[in-house]
XYZ file of C-alpha atoms in Angstrom:
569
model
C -80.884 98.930 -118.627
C -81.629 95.949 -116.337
C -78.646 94.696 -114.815
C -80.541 90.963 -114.414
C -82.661 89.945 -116.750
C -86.422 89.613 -115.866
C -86.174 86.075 -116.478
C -83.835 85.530 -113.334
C -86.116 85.840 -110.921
C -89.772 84.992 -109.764
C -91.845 86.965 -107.577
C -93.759 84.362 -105.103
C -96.525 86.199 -103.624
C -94.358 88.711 -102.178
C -96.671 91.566 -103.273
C -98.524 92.202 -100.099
C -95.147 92.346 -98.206
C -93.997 95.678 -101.081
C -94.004 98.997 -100.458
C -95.172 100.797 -103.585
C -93.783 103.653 -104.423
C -94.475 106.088 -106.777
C -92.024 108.224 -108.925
C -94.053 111.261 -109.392
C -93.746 111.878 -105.144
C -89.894 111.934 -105.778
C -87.199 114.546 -107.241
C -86.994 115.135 -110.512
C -84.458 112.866 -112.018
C -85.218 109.934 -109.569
C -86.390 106.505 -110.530
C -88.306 103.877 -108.839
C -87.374 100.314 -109.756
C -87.853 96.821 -108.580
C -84.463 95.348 -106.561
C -83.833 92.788 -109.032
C -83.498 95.132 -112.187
C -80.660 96.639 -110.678
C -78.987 94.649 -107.792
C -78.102 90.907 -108.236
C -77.464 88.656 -104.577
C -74.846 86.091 -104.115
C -74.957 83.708 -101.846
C -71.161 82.839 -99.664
C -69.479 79.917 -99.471
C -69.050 77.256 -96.603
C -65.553 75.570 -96.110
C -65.405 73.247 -93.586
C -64.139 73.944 -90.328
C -61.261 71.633 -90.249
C -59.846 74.479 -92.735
C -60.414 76.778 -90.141
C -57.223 78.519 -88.366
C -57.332 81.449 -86.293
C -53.859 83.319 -87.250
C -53.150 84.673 -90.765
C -51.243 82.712 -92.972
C -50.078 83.062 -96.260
C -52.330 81.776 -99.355
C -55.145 82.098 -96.521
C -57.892 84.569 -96.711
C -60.728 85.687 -94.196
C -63.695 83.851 -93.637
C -66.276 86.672 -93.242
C -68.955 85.933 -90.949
C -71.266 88.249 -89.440
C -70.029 87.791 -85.726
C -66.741 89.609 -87.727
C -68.867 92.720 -87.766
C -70.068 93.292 -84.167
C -68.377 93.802 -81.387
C -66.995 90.517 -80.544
C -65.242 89.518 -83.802
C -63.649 85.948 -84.119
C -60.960 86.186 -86.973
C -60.963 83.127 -88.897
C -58.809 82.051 -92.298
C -59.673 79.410 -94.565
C -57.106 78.003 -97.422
C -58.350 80.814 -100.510
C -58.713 77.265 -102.893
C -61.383 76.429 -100.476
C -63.564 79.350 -101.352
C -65.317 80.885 -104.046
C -67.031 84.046 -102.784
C -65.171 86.518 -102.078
C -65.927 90.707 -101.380
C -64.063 93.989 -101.099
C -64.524 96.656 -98.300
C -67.270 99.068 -100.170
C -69.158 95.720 -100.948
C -72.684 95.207 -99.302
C -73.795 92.414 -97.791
C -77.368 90.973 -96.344
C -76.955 88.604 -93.517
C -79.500 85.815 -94.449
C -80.829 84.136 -91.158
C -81.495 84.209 -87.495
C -81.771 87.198 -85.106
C -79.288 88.934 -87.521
C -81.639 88.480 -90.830
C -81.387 91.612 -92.702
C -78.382 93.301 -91.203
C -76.581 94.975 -93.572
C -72.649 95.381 -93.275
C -70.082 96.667 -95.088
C -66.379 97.652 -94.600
C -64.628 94.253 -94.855
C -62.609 92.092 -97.053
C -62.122 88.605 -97.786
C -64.220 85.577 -98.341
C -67.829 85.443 -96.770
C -69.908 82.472 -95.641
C -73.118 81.117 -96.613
C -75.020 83.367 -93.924
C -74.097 86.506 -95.954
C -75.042 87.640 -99.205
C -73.122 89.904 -101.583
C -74.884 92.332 -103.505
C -73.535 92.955 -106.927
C -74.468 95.932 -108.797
C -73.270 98.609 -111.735
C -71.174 101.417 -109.560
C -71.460 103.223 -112.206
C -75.478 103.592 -111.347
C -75.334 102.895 -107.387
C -72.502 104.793 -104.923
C -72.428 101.668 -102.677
C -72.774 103.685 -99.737
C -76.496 105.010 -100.641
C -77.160 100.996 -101.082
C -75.732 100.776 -97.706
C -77.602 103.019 -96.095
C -81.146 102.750 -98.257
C -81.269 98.830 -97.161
C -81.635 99.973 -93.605
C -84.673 101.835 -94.078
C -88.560 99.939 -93.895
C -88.447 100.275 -97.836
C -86.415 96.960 -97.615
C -86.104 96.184 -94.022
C -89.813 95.474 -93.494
C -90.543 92.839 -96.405
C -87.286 90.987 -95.752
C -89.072 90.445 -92.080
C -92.398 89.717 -93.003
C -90.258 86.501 -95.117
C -90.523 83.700 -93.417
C -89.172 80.827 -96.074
C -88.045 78.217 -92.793
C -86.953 77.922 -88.897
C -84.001 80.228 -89.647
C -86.196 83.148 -91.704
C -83.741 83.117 -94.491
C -84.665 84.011 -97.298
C -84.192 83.658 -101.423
C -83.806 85.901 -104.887
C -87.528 85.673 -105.725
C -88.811 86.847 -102.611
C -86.405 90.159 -102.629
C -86.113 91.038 -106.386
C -89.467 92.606 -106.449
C -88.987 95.038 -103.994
C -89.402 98.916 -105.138
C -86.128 100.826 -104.676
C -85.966 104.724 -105.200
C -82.299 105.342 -107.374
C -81.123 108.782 -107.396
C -78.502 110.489 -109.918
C -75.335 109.277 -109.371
C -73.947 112.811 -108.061
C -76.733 113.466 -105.698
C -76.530 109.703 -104.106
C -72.952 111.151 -103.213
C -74.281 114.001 -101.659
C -77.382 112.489 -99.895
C -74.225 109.611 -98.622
C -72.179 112.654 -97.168
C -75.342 114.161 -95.632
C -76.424 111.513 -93.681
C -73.173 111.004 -92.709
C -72.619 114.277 -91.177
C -76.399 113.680 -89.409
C -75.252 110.648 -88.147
C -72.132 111.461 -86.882
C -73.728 113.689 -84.611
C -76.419 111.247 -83.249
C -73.394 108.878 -83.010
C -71.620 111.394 -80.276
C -74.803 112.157 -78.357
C -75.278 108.357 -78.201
C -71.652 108.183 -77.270
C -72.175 110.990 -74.459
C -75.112 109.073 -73.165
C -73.263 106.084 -73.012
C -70.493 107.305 -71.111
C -73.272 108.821 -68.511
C -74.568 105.845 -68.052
C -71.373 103.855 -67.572
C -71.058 106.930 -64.738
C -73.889 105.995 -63.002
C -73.182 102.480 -62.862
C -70.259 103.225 -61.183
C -72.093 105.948 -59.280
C -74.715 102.991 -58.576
C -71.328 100.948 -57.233
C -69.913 103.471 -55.090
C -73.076 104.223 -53.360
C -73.282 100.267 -52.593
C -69.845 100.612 -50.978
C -71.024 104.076 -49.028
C -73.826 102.052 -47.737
C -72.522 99.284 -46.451
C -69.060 101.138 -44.975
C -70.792 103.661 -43.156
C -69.960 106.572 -45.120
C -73.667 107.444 -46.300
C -74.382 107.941 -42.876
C -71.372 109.770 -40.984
C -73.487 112.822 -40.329
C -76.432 111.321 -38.927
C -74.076 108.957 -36.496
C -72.405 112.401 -34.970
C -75.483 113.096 -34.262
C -77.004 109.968 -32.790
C -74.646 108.068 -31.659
C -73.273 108.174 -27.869
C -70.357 110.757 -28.814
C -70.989 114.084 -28.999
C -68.353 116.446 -31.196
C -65.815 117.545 -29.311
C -65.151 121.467 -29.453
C -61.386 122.608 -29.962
C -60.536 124.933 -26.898
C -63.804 123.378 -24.484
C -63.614 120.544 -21.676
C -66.112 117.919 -20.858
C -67.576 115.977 -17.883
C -69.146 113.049 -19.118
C -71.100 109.890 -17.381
C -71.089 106.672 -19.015
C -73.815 103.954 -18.827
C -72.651 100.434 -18.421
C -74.060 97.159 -19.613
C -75.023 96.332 -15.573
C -76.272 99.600 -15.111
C -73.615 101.198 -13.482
C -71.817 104.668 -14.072
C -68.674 105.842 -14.850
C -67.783 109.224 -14.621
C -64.783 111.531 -15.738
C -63.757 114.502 -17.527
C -61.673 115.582 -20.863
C -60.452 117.814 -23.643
C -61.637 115.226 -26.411
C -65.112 113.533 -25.179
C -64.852 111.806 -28.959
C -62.176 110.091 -28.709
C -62.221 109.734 -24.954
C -65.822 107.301 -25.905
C -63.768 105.823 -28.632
C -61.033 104.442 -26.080
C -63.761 103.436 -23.403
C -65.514 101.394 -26.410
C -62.167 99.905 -27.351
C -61.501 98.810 -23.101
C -58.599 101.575 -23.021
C -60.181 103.905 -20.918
C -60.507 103.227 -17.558
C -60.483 100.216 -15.659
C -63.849 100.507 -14.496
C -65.144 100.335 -18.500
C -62.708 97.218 -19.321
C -64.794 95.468 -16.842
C -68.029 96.778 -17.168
C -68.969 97.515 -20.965
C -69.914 100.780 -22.316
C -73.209 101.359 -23.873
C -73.335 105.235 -24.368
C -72.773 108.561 -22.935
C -75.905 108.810 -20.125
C -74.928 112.595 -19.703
C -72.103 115.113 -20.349
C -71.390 119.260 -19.749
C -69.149 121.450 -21.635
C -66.731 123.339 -19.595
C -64.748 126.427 -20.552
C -61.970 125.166 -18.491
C -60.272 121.592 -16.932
C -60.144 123.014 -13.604
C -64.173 123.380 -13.677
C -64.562 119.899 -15.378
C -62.088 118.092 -13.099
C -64.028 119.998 -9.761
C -67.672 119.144 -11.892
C -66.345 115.244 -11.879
C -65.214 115.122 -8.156
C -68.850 116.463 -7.314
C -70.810 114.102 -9.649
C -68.844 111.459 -7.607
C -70.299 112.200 -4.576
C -73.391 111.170 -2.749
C -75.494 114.145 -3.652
C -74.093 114.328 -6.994
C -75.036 110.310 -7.685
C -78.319 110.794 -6.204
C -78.799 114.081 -8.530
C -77.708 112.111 -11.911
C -79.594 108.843 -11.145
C -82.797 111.178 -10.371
C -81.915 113.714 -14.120
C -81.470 109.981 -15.484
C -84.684 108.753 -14.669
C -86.124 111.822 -15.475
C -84.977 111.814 -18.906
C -83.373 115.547 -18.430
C -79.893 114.908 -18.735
C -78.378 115.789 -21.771
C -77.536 112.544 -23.719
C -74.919 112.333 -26.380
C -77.718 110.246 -28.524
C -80.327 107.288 -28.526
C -79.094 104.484 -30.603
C -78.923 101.363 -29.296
C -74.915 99.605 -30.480
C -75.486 96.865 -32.726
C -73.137 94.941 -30.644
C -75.053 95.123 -27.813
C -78.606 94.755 -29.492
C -76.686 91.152 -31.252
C -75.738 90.185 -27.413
C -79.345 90.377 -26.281
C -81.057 89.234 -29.186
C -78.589 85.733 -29.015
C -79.132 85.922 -25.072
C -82.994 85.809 -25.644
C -82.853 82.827 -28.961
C -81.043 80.764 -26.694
C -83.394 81.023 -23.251
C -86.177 80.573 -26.166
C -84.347 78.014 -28.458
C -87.448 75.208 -28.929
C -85.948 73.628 -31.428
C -84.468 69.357 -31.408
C -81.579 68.449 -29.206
C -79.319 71.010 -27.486
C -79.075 74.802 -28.829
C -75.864 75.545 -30.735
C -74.710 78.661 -30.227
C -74.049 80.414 -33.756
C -70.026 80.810 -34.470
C -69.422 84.543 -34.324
C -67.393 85.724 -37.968
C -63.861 85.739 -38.055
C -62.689 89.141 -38.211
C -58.844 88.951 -38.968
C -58.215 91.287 -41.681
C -61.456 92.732 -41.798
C -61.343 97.024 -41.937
C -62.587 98.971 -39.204
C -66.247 99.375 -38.763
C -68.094 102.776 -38.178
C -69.010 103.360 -34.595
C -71.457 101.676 -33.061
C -71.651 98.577 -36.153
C -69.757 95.400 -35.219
C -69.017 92.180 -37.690
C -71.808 89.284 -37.605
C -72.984 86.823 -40.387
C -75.914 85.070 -41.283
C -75.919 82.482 -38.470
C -76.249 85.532 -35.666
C -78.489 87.046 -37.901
C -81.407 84.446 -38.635
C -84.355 83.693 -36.862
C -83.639 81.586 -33.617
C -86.100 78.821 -35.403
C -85.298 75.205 -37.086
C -84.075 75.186 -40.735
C -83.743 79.191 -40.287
C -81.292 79.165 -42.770
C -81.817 76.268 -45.712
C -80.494 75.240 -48.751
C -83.055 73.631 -51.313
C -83.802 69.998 -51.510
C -81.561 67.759 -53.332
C -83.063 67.231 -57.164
C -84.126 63.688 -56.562
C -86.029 64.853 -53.785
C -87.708 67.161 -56.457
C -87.886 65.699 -59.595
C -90.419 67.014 -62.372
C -92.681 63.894 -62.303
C -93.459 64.989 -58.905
C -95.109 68.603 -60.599
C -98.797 69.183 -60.509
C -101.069 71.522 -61.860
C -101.793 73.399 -58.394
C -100.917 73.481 -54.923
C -97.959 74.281 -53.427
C -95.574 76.720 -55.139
C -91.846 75.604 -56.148
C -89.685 79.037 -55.984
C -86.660 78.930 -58.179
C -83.932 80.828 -59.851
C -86.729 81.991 -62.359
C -88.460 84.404 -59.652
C -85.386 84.920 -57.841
C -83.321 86.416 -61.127
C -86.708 88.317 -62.370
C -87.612 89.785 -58.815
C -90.808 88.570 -59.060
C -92.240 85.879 -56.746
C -95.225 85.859 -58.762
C -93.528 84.118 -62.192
C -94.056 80.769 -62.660
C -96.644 77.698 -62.545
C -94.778 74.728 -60.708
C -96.136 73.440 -58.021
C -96.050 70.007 -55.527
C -99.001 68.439 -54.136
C -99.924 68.149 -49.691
C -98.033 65.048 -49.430
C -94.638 66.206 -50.980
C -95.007 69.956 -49.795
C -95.049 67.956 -45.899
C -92.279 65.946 -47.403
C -90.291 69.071 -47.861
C -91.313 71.289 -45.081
C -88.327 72.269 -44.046
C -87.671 73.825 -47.493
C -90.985 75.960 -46.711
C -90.882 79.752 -47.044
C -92.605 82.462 -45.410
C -93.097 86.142 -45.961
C -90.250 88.398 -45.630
C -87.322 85.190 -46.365
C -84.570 85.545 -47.966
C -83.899 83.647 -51.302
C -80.461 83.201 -52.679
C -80.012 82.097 -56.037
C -76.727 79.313 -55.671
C -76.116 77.948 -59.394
C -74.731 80.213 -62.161
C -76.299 83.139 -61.561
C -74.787 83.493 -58.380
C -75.853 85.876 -55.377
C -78.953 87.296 -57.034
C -81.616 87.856 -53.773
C -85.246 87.950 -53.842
C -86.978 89.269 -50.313
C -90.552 87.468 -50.367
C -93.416 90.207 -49.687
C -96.358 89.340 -47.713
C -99.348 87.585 -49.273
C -97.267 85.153 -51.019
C -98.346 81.348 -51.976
C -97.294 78.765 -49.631
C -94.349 76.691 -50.970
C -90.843 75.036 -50.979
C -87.486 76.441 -52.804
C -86.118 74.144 -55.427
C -82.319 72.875 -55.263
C -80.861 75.981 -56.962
C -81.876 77.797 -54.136
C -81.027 78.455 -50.360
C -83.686 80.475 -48.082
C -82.845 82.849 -44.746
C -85.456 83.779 -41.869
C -83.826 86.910 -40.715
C -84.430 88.334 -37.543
C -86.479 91.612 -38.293
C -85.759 92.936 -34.721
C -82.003 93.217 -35.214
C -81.691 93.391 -39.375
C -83.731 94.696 -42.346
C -83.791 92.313 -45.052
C -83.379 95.221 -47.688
C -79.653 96.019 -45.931
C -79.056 92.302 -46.439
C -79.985 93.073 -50.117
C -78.411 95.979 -51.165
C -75.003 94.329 -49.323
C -75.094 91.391 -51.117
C -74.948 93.720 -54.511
C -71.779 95.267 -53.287
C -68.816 95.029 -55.104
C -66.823 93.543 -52.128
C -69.181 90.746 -51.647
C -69.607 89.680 -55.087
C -65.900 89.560 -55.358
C -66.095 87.381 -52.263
C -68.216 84.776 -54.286
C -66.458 84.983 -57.285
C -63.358 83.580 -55.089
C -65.405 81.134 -53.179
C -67.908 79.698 -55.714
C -66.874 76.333 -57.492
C -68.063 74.750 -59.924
C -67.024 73.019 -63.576
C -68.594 74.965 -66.057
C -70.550 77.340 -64.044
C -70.369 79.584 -60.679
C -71.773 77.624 -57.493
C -72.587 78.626 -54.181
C -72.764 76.713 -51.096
C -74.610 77.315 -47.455
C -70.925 77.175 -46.165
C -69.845 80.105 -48.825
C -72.521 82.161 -47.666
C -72.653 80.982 -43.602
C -68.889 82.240 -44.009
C -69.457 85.709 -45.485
C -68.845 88.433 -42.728
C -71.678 91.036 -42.372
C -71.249 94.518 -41.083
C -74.494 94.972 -38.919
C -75.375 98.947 -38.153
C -78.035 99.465 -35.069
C -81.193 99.469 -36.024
C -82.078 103.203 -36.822
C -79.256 103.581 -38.856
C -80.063 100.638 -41.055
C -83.273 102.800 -42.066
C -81.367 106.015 -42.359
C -79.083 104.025 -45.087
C -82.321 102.902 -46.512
C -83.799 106.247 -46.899
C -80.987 107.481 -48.338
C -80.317 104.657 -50.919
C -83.765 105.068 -51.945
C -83.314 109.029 -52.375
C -80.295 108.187 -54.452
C -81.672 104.942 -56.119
C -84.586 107.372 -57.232
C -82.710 109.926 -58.613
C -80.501 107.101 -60.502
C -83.946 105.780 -61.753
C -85.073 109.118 -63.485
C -81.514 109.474 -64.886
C -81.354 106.288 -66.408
C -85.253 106.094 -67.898
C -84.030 109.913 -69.113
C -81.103 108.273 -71.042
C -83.063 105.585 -72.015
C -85.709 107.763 -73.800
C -82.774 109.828 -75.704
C -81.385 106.530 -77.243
C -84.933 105.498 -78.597
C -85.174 109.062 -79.597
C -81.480 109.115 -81.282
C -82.735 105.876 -82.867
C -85.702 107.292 -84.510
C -84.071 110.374 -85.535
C -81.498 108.065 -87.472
C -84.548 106.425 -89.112
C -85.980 109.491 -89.816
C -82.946 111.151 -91.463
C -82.866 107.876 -93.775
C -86.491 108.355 -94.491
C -85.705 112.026 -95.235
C -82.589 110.672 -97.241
C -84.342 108.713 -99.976
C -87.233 110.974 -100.344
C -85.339 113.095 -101.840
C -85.952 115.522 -98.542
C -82.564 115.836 -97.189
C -80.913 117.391 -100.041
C -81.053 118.022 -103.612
């Protein structure tokens, strides 16, 4: 017997949106019948929010909404004489509008607002659990959709009543309830295994950041190209030392690594505090001191000066490694931007990063920032225009590109249809940008970089924005990148931004930030291997990706299984 007479309810033109079923495909026993003969909706009540408290209180009740049932939950309480609608936890509700139109929840008691709907029914016919479960498959999921009644997609009785339903016996709903449940609680701890794999790799994906930019990615690679051999326990060393003027220092040791490391640091010799180290030229391993010490008072002499600088130039002497310090490539590359500088007035030498309190560096790095590191050009390193320099009136169809946030945030310097005409793109030329800049998102978003590839349009940045000409020879853009993710400098921003309601950055912030420069070669060994990594990171993540959209269709299929009578009898 109909719980809601037929008279209730009006189907308008909601036949097209039905599935039809038919009872003969189903289980003996099984009956196929329109929503509205055997469910009934009510709609929740609205007190307003001056009622609202956030604390319980006595002769208060819940207000339900359906933020309550996600992760994020906002308990609310309303006086229980403001409202009339009110559900226990095995009730099932239908949230009504928006994104969350057709959700169905259960679980919860108290009062429920107007963007939930109650569904009343005869327990005695329904285990509210199979309703629960049957309103999440397409049988009701994809005609609610398809209703489109205003702005917010709700939707009314008529348009749901005539929906086809399949009702099982009482008994089996039960056991089809406990079935799925034991299906799903499976899916729910592979999805819960997958999400604690990927939470892994994005702190893997963090702690690889960190390797990069300390150093630690590349420790064996540097013992093997930077000027320091490893020292052998039990062997002695004669070693000759190349100087920034060219000149040689010789000695002998038990520990040639950490005998470099005190020349580097100007506590080796007297000779090396005044005349800086660049690397081991040459060095011989020695089974005893005596040999060494009698090897370094012959290398000292005439013949033995004439027979290194002639090995030297012959490129036969055997050199602890090729790399070029980063230190000293910074010196020359400053030494040659300000013989060059072309720019107006008098150069300004860049202010080198203060290091108090900064850790150690790996051998061979040293401490710079982006003022040593830019292009020895004007407006190098440039914050957008301010926004009545660049207001939308001055917008045109085509012509010169206006990068933004928008590209910057999507990595993709293609996005987007603003432009400026010839006379306000010469206006702003000094917010131009070239291939291979640096853009640096400022406003809310903070610290998000985009590296412009070649074969870009011409254009400006817009206000939100701040643009760096890096100096290729000395830095790789993509090292600038992948240390601007790291965990260290984004805590750095989060201290220094400002701003009222949202995170700001500033060409000061960023001017201030210390970099740790590597030499050249081993910025592309970190780059290889953060690739490598980032690669392997990539196939693991699309692989976990895939199993969630498989886990997802598996639950749909189980359902579909469920109440066709397939999963059991």
């Amino acid at each position: 017997m109909s719980v809601i007479a037929e008279s209730q309810y009006k189907a308008e033109n909601v036949g097209q949106r039905i599935i039809k079923l038919d009872v003969k495909t189903f289980p003996s026993g099984w009956k196929v019948v329109q929503l509205g003969d055997v469910i009934d909706i009510q709609g929740g009540s609205q007190p307003p929010k001056s009622n609202f408290i956030y604390e319980p209180k006595d002769d208060y009740v819940r207000l339900l909404q359906i933020r309550d049932f996600g992760k994020k939950p906002v308990p609310t309480y309303v006086p229980r004489n403001k409202v009339t609608k009110f559900c226990e936890k095995d009730d099932v509700l239908i949230a009504r509008y928006g994104a969350s139109l057709g959700r169905i929840l259960t679980g919860m008691e108290g009062a429920y607002n107007v963007a939930l709907a109650k569904t009343i029914f005869d327990k005695e016919i329904i285990f509210p659990k199979y309703l629960f479960y049957l309103l999440q498959t397409p049988l009701f999921q994809t005609p609610i959709h398809m209703i489109s009644r205003s702005a917010q997609n709700g939707f009314n009785k008529g348009e749901i009543y005539p929906i086809e339903i399949p009702i099982a016996p009482l008994e089996q709903q039960k056991r089809i309830v406990a079935e799925i449940e034991k299906q799903f609680s499976r899916l729910d701890e592979a999805v819960a295994n997958l999400k604690r794999v990927k939470a892994n790799l994005k702190r893997y994906k963090a702690s690889v950041l960190k390797a990069s930019v300390e150093g630690k990615l590349t420790e064996e690679w540097r013992k093997q190209h930077l000027p320091a051999p490893s020292s052998v326990p039990g062997k002695f060393y004669t070693y000759a030392i190349l100087c920034d003027d060219d000149s040689i220092y010789i000695g002998h040791t038990d520990d040639i690594e950490r005998r470099w490391k005190e020349h580097r640091q100007g506590q080796g010799a007297e000779w090396t505090q005044k005349h800086k180290p660049v690397k081991i030229a040459h060095y011989e391993e020695h089974d005893t001191r005596a040999e060494a010490a009698e090897r370094e008072k012959w290398l000292k002499t005439g013949f033995g000066r004439k027979w290194l600088k002639r090995e030297l130039a012959a490129g036969r002497t055997r050199q602890a490694g090729d790399v070029e310090p980063a230190d000293k490539l910074l010196e020359r590359i400053l030494e040659e931007r300000r013989a060059n500088w072309q720019g107006r007035g008098k150069y300004k030498e860049p202010v080198a990063p203060d290091t108090d309190g900064l850790p150690e560096l790996p051998e061979g790095w040293v401490w710079t920032n982006f003022e040593q590191l830019a292009e020895g050009i004007p407006n190098a390193i440039k914050a957008g225009p301010f926004g009545s320099a660049l207001k939308k009136l001055f917008y045109v169809q085509k012509g010169y590109k206006i990068y933004g946030q928008e590209q910057v945030i999507r990595e993709d310097p293609y996005y987007g249809d603003y432009y400026v005409d010839e006379q306000k793109y010469q206006d702003l030329l000094s917010c131009a940008v070239k291939s291979g800049d640096l853009l640096i998102s400022l406003v809310g978003t903070i610290g998000r970089v985009l590296i412009l590839p070649d074969g870009i349009e011409p254009g400006i940045i817009n206000p939100r924005l701040v643009k760096i000409s890096l100096n290729k020879e000395i830095i790789n853009p993509l090292f600038i990148k992948i240390y601007l993710q790291s965990t260290s400098v984004k805590a750095m921003f989060a201290i220094a931004s400002h701003g009222g309601t949202m995170d700001i950055l500033n060409l000061g912030i960023l001017k201030g930030i210390p970099i740790p420069l590597p030499p050249v070669s081993e910025q592309s060994k970190i780059l290889e291997e953060f690739d490598r990594i980032a690669s392997i990171e990539a196939g693991l993540v699309e692989g976990i990706e895939a199993n969630s959209q498989r886990s997802d269709r598996l639950r749909q299929s189980i359902l579909k299984n469920a109440f066709s009578g397939e999963l059991c009898s």
